[in-house]
GROMACS .gro file of C-alpha atoms in nm:
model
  389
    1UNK     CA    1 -11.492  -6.040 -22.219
    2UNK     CA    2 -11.778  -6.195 -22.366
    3UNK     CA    3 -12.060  -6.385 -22.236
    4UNK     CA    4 -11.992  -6.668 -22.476
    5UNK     CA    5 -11.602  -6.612 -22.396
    6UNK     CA    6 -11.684  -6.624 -21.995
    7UNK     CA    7 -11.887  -6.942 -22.110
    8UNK     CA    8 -11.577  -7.119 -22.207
    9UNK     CA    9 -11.334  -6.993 -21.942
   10UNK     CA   10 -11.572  -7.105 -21.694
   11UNK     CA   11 -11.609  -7.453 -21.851
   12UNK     CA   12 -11.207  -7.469 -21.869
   13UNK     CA   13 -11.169  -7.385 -21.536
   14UNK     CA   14 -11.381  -7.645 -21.399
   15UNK     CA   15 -11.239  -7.889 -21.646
   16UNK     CA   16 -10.841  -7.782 -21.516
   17UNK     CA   17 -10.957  -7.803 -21.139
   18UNK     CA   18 -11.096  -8.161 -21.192
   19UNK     CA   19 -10.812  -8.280 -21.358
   20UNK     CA   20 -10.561  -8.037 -21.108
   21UNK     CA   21 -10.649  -8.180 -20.774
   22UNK     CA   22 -10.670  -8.513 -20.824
   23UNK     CA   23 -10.341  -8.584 -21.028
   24UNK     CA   24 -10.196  -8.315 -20.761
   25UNK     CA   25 -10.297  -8.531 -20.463
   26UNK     CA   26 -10.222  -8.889 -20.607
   27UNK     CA   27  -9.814  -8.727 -20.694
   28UNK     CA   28  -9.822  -8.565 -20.355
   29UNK     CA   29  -9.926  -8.863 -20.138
   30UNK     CA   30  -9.670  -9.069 -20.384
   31UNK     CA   31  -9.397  -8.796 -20.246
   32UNK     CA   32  -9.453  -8.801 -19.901
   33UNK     CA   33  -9.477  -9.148 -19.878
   34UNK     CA   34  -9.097  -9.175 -20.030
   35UNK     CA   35  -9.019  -8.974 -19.668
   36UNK     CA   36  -9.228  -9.181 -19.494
   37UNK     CA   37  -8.842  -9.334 -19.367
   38UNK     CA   38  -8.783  -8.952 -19.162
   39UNK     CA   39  -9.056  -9.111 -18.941
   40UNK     CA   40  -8.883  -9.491 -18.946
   41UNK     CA   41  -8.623  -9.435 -18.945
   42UNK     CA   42  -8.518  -9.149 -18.700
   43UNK     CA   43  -8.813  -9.160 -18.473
   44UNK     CA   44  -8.941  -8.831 -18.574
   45UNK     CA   45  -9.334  -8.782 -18.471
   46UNK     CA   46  -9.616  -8.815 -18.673
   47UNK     CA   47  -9.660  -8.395 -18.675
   48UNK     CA   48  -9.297  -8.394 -18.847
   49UNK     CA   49  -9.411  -8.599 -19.104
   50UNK     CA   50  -9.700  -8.404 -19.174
   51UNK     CA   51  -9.522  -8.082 -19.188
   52UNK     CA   52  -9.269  -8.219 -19.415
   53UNK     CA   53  -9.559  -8.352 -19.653
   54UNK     CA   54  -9.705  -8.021 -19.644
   55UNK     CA   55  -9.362  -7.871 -19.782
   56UNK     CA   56  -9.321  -8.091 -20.035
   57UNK     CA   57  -9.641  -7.990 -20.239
   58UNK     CA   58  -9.523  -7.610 -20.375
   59UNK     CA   59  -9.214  -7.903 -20.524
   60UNK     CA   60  -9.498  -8.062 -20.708
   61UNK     CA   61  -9.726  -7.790 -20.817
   62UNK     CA   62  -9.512  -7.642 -21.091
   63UNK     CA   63  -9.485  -8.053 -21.225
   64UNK     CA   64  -9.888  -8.073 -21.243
   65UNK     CA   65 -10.036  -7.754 -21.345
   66UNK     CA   66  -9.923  -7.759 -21.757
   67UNK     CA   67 -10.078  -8.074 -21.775
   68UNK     CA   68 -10.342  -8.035 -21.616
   69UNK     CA   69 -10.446  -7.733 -21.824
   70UNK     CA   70 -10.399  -7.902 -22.123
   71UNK     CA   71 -10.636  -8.163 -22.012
   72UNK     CA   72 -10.870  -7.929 -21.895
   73UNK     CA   73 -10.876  -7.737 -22.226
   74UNK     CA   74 -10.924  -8.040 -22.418
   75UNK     CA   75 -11.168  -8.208 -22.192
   76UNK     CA   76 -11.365  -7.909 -22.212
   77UNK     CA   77 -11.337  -7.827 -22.565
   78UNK     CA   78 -11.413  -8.205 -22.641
   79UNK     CA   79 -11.770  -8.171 -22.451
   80UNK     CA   80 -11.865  -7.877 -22.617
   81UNK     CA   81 -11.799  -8.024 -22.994
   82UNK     CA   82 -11.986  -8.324 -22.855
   83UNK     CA   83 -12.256  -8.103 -22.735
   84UNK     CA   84 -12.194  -7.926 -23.096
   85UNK     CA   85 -12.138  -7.611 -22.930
   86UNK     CA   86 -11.849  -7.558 -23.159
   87UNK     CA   87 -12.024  -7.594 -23.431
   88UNK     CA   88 -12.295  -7.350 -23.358
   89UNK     CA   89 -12.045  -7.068 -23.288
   90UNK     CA   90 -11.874  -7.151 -23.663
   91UNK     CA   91 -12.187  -7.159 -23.826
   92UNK     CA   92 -12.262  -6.824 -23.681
   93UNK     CA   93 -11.938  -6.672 -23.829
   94UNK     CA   94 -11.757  -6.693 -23.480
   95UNK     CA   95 -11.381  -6.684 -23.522
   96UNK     CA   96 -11.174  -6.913 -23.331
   97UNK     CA   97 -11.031  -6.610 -23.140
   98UNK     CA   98 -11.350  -6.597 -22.895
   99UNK     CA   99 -11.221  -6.957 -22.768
  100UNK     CA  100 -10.862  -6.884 -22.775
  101UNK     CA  101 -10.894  -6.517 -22.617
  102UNK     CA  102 -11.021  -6.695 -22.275
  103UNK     CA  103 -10.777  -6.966 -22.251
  104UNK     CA  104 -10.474  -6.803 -22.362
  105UNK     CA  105 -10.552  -6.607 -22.041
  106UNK     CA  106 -10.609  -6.835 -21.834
  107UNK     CA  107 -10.282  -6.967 -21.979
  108UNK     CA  108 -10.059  -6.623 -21.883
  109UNK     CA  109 -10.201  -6.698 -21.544
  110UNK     CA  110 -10.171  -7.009 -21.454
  111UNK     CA  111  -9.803  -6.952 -21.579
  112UNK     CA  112  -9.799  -6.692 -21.367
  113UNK     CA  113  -9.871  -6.892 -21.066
  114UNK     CA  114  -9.581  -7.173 -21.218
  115UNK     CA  115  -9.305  -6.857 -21.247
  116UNK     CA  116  -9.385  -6.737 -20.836
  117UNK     CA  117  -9.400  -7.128 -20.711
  118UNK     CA  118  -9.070  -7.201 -20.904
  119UNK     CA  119  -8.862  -6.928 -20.851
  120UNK     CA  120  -8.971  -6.821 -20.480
  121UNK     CA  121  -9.128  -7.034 -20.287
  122UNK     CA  122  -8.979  -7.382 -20.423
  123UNK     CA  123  -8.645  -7.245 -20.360
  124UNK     CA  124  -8.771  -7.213 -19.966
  125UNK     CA  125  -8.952  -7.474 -19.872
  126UNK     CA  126  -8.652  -7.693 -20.048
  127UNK     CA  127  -8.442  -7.500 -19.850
  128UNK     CA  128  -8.644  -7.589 -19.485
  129UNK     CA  129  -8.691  -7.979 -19.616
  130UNK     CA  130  -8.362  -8.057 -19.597
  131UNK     CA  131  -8.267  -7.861 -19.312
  132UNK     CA  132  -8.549  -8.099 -19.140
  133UNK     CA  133  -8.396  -8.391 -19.263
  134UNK     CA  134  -8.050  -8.288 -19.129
  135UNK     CA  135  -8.174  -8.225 -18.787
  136UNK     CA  136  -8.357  -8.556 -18.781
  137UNK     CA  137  -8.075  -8.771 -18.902
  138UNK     CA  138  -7.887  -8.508 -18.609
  139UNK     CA  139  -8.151  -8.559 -18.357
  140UNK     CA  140  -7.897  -8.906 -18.148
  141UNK     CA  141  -8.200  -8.930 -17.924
  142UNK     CA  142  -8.402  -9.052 -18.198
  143UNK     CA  143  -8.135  -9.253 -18.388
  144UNK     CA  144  -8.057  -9.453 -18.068
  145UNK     CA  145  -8.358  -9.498 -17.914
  146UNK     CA  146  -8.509  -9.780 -18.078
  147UNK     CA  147  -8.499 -10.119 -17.916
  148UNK     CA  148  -8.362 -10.438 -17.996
  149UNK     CA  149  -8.220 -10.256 -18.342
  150UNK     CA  150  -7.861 -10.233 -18.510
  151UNK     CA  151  -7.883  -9.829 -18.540
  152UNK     CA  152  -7.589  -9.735 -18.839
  153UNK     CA  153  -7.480  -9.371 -18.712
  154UNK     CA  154  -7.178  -9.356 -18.919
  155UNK     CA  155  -6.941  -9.515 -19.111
  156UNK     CA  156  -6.801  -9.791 -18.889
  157UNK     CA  157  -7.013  -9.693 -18.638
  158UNK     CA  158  -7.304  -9.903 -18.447
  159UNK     CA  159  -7.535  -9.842 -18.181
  160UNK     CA  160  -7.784 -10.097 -18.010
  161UNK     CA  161  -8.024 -10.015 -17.733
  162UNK     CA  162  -8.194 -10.314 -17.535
  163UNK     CA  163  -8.489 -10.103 -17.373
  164UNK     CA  164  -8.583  -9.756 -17.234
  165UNK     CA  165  -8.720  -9.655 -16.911
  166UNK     CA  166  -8.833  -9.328 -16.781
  167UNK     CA  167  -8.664  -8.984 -16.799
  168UNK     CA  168  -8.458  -9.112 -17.067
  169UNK     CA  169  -8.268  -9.402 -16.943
  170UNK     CA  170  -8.174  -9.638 -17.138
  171UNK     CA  171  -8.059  -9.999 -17.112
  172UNK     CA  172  -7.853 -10.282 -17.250
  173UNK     CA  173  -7.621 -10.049 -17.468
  174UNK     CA  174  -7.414 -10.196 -17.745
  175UNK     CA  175  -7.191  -9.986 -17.932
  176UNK     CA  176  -6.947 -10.134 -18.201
  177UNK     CA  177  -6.641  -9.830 -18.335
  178UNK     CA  178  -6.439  -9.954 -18.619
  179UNK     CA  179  -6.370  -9.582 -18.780
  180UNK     CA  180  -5.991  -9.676 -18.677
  181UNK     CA  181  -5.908  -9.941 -18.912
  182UNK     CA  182  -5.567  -9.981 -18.658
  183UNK     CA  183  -5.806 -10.046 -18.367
  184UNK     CA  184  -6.160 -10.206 -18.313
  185UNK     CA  185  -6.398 -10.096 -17.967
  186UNK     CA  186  -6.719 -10.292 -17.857
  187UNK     CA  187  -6.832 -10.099 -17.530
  188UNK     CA  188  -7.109 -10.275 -17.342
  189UNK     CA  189  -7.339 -10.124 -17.056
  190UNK     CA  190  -7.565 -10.172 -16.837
  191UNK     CA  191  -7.757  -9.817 -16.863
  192UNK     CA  192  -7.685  -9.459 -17.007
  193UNK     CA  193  -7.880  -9.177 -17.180
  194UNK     CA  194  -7.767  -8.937 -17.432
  195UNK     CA  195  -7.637  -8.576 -17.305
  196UNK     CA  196  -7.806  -8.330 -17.556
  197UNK     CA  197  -7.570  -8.040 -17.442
  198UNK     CA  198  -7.247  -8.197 -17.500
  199UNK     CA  199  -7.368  -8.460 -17.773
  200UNK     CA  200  -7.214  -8.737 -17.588
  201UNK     CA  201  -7.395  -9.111 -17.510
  202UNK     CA  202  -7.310  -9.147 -17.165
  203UNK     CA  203  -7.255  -9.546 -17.038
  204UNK     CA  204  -7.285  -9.652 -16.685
  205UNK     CA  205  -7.160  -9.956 -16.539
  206UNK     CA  206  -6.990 -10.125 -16.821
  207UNK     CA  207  -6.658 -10.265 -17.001
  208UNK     CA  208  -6.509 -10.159 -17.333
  209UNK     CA  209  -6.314 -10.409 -17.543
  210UNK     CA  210  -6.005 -10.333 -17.751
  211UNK     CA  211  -5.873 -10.564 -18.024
  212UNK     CA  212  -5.526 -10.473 -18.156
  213UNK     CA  213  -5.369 -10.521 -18.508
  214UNK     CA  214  -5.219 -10.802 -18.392
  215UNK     CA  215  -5.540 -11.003 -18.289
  216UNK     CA  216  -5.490 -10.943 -17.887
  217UNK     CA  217  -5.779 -10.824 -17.683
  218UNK     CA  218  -5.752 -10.563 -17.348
  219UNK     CA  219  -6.057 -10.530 -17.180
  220UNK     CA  220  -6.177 -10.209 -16.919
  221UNK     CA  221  -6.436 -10.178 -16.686
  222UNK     CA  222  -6.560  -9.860 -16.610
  223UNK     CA  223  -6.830  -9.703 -16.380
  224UNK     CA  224  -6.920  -9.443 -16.618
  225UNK     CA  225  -6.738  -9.321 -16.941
  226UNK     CA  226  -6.890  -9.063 -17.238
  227UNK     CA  227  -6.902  -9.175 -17.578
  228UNK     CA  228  -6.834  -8.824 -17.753
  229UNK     CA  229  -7.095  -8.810 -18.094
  230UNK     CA  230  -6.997  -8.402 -18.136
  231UNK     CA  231  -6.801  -8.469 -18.484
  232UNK     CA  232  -7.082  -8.712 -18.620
  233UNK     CA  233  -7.374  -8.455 -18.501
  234UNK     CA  234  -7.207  -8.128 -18.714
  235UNK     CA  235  -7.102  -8.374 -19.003
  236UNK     CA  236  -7.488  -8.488 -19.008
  237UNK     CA  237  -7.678  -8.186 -18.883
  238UNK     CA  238  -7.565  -7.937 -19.226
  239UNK     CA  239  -7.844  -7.909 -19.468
  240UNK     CA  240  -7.675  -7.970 -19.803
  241UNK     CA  241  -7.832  -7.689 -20.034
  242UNK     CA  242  -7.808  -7.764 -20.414
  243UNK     CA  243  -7.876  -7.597 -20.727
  244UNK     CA  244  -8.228  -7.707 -20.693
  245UNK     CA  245  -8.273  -7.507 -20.388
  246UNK     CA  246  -8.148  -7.183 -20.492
  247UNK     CA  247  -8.346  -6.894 -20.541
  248UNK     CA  248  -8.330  -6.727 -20.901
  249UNK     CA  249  -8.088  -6.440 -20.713
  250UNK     CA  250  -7.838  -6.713 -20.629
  251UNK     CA  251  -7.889  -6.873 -20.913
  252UNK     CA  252  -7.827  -6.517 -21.113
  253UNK     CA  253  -7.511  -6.435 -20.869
  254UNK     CA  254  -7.376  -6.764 -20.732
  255UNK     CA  255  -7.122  -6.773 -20.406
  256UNK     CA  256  -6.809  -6.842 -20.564
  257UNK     CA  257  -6.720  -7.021 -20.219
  258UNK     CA  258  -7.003  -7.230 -20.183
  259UNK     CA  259  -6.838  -7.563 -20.200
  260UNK     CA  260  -7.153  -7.691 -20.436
  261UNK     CA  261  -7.081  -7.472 -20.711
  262UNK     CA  262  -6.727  -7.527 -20.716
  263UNK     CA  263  -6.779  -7.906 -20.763
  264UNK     CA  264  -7.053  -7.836 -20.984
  265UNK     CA  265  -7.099  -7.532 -21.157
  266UNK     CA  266  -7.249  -7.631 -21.441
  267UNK     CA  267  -7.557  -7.768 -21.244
  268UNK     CA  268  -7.621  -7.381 -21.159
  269UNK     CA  269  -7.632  -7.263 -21.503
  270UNK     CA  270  -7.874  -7.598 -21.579
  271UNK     CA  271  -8.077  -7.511 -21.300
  272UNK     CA  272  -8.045  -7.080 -21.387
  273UNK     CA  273  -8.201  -7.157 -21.779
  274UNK     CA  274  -8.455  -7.428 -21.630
  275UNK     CA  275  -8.600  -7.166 -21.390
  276UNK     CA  276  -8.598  -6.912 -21.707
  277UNK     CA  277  -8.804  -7.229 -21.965
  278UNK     CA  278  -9.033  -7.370 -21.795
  279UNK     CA  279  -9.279  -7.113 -21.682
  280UNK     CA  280  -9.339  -7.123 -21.998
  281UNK     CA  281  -9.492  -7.453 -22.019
  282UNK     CA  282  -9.865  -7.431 -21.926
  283UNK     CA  283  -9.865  -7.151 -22.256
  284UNK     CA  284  -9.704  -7.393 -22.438
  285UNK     CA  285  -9.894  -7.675 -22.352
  286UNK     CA  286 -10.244  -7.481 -22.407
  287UNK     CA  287 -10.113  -7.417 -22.791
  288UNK     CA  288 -10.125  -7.776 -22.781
  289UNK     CA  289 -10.444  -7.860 -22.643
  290UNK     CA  290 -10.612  -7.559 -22.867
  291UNK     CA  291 -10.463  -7.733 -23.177
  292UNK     CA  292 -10.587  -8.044 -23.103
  293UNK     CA  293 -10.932  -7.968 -23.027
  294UNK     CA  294 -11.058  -7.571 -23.063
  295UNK     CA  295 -11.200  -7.679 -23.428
  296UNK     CA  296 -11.541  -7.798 -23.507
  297UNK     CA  297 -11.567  -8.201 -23.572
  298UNK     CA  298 -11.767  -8.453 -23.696
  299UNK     CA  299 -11.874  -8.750 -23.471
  300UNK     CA  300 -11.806  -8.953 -23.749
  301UNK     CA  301 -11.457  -8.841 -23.822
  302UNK     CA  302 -11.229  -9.100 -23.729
  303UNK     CA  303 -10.901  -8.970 -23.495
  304UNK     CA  304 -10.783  -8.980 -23.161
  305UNK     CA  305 -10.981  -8.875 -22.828
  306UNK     CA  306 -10.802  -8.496 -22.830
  307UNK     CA  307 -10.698  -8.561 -22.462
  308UNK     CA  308 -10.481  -8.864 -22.592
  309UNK     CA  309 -10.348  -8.696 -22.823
  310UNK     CA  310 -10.237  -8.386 -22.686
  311UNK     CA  311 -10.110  -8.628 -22.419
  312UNK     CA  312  -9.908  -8.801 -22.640
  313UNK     CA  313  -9.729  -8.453 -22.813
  314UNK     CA  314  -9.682  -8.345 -22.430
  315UNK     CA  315  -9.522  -8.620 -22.324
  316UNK     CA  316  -9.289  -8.588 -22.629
  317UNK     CA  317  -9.211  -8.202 -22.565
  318UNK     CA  318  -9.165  -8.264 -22.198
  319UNK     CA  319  -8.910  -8.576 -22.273
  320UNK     CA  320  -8.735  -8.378 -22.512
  321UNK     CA  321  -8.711  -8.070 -22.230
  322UNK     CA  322  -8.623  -8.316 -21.933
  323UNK     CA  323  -8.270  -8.472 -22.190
  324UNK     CA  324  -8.130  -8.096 -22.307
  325UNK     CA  325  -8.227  -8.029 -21.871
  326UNK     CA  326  -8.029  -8.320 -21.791
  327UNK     CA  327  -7.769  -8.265 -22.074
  328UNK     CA  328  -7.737  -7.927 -21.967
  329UNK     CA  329  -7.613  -8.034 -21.628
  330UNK     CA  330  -7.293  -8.152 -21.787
  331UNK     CA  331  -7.215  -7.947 -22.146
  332UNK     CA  332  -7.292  -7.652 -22.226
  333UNK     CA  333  -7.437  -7.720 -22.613
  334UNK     CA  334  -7.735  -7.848 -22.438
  335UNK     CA  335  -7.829  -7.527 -22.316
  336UNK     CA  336  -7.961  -7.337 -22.618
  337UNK     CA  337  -8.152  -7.662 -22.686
  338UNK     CA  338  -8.344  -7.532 -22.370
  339UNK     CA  339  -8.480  -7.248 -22.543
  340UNK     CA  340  -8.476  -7.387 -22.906
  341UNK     CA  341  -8.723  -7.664 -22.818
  342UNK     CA  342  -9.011  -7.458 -22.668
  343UNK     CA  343  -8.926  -7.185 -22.914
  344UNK     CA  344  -8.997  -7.454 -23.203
  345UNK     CA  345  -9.317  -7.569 -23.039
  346UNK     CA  346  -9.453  -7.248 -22.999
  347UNK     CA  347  -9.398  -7.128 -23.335
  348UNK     CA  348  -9.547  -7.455 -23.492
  349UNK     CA  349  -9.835  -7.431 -23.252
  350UNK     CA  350  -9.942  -7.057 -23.332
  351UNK     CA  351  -9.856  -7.110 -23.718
  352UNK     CA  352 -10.108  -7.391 -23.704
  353UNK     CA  353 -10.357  -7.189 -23.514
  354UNK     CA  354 -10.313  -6.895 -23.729
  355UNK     CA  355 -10.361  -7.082 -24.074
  356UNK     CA  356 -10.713  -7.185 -23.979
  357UNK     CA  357 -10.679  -7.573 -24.052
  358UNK     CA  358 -10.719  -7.873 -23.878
  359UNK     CA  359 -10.486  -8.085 -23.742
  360UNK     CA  360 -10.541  -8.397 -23.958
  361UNK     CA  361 -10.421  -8.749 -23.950
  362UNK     CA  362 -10.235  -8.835 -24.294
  363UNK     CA  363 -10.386  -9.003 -24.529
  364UNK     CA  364 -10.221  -9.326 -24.517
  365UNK     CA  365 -10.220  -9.330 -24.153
  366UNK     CA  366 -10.617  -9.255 -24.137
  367UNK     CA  367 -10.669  -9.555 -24.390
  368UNK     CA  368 -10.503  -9.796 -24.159
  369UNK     CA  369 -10.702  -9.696 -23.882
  370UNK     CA  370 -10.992  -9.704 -24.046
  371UNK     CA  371 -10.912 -10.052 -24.149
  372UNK     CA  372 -10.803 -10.164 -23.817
  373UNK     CA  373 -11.128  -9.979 -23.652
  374UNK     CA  374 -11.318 -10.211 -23.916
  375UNK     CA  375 -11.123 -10.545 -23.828
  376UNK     CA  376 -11.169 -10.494 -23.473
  377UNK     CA  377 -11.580 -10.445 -23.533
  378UNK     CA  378 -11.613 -10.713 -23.743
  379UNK     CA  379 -11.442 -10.936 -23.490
  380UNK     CA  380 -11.599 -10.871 -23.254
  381UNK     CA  381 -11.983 -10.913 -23.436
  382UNK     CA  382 -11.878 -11.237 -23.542
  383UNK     CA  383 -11.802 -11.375 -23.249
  384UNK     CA  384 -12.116 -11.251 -23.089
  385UNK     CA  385 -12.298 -11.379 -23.363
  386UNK     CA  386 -12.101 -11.718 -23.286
  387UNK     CA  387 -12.220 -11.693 -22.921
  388UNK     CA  388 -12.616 -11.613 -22.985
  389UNK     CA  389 -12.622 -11.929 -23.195
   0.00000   0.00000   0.00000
């Protein structure tokens, strides 16, 4: 490599890490603040929250990094055909291949980076997410514990807890069980505490109230009686694993018993081609930026900032990806669309490249910019002039 070529990696680089981390951090925080409920809602500690922010961010790495190398390469490329470092290398009968060796590099890396996160270590830390969130919904000592609050546990199912005291006790239990739609119970105690072994809420020094079909009421006092939770803690503690959480293997050789892919097999062969596209992105998306801005401009020219623009065709590739993903998930036709869209892009991209020209804006289109550019000006002249006087 090139000095001049190091020159413009290293000026990319900086440019893709300034726009990386901050776009990485603002989607992050915006993620783990959606969970911010695990902590709310089941009582889980501060440190459980944290860990399950820090697994969420190989989720949203893969999301960031295209763009952010696009901006990075335009951003970059921008400032040096401001600086008209461009147009010193084309004067000196530089090709554009000394700006495109560099970044198309950087490129195969960085996708790299997107293929491992995706396909390995997504898959995982998916995997230990929701196996966190189905221990904290499991986790009855945190779902009851909170005072003077209607606690849902299931289906027909209430708990309320009046206060706690030391080593667990707690006080002024309310429970409300209308699973039985032939039978209705309200218990009521004094005290209990929740048995972890045997997953049972254990009432002292209460009643329990019965209301039959028929409207009549028996009521039972009892000096201590266990409120079994067993079925409700199994039914809540099982991690659900999706598609989404599969590893490419499983995604290659699915369990024909897993219960997920028999409902919805499709979803694994959405998910499979997916996994097999959209490495491919951050190349893709650095044809884009490179066609947008790797040629030499005028500061007179009138067109779009090169970020915006290559903004703009992103946002339309990565639409039209997201509806044959999501079409994919229920027909099959939308699968080859998978491949036939990036393939497209690419070959219009690197056709563009190769021919040497520069992405214009049509003639009719540039007029009426230029006019509106004009209107705008003269506007806004006048009505300074308007306010001098």
């Amino acid at each position: 490599m090139t000095i001049l070529q190091s020159y413009i990696l290293r000026r990319v680089v900086q440019m893709f890490l300034s726009a990386l981390l901050p776009v990485l951090g603002i989607i992050w925080t915006t993620q783990a603040l959606q969970r911010i409920n695990l902590v709310t809602d089941t009582g889980q500690s501060i440190g459980a929250f944290v860990q399950l922010a820090t697994l969420i961010l190989p989720t949203v790495i893969p999301l960031v990094l295209p763009f952010a190398l696009a901006i990075g390469i335009t951003q970059a490329l921008a400032t040096m055909n401001n600086d008209s470092e461009l147009t010193v290398i084309e004067s000196a009968g530089g090709s554009r291949g000394i700006i495109l060796r560099p970044i198309l590099g950087l490129a195969l890396a960085v996708s790299a980076v997107s293929f491992t996160v995706d396909n390995f270590l997504e898959p995982v830390v998916r995997q230990e997410v929701r196996q966190m969130i189905a221990s904290a919904n499991a986790d009855l000592l945190s779902s009851v514990v909170q005072e003077n609050t209607f606690r849902k546990i299931a289906d027909g199912l209430y708990i309320q807890i009046g206060g706690r005291r030391g080593g667990g006790v707690l006080t002024g239990i309310f429970v409300g069980d209308s699973r039985d739609p032939n039978v209705e119970f309200v218990y009521y105690a004094r005290e209990g505490a929740v048995d972890e072994k045997s997953s049972a809420l254990v009432m002292k020094d209460g009643e329990v109230h019965r209301k039959l079909p028929d409207g009549g009421v028996s009521i039972i006092k009892f000096d201590s009686y266990a409120f079994d939770l067993t079925e409700m803690t199994r039914k809540v503690g099982a991690a659900t694993l999706r598609a989404q959480d599969q590893d490419l293997f499983t995604l290659l050789h699915p369990d024909p018993e897993d219960s997920n892919y028999q409902r919805r097999p499709q979803t694994y062969v959405a998910e499979l081609h997916r996994r097999l596209t959209e490495w491919t992105f951050p190349i893709i998306f650095a044809l884009i930026g490179l066609v947008v801005s790797s040629d030499a401009r005028s500061h007179r020219e009138a067109r779009l900032h090169p970020t915006a623009t290559a903004l703009l065709l992103m946002l339309l590739f990565r639409w039209m990806t997201f509806y044959a993903a999501n079409g994919a998930e229920e027909e099959q036709f939308f699968v080859p669309l998978m491949y036939v869209i990036p393939a497209i892009t690419t070959f219009l991209c690197i056709r563009q490249l190769a021919s040497n020209k520069r992405l214009v804006i049509p003639r009719t289109l540039q007029e009426k910019f230029t006019d509106l550019t004009g209107r705008i000006r003269l506007l806004r002249f006048g009505n300074s002039d308007r306010e001098a006087r």
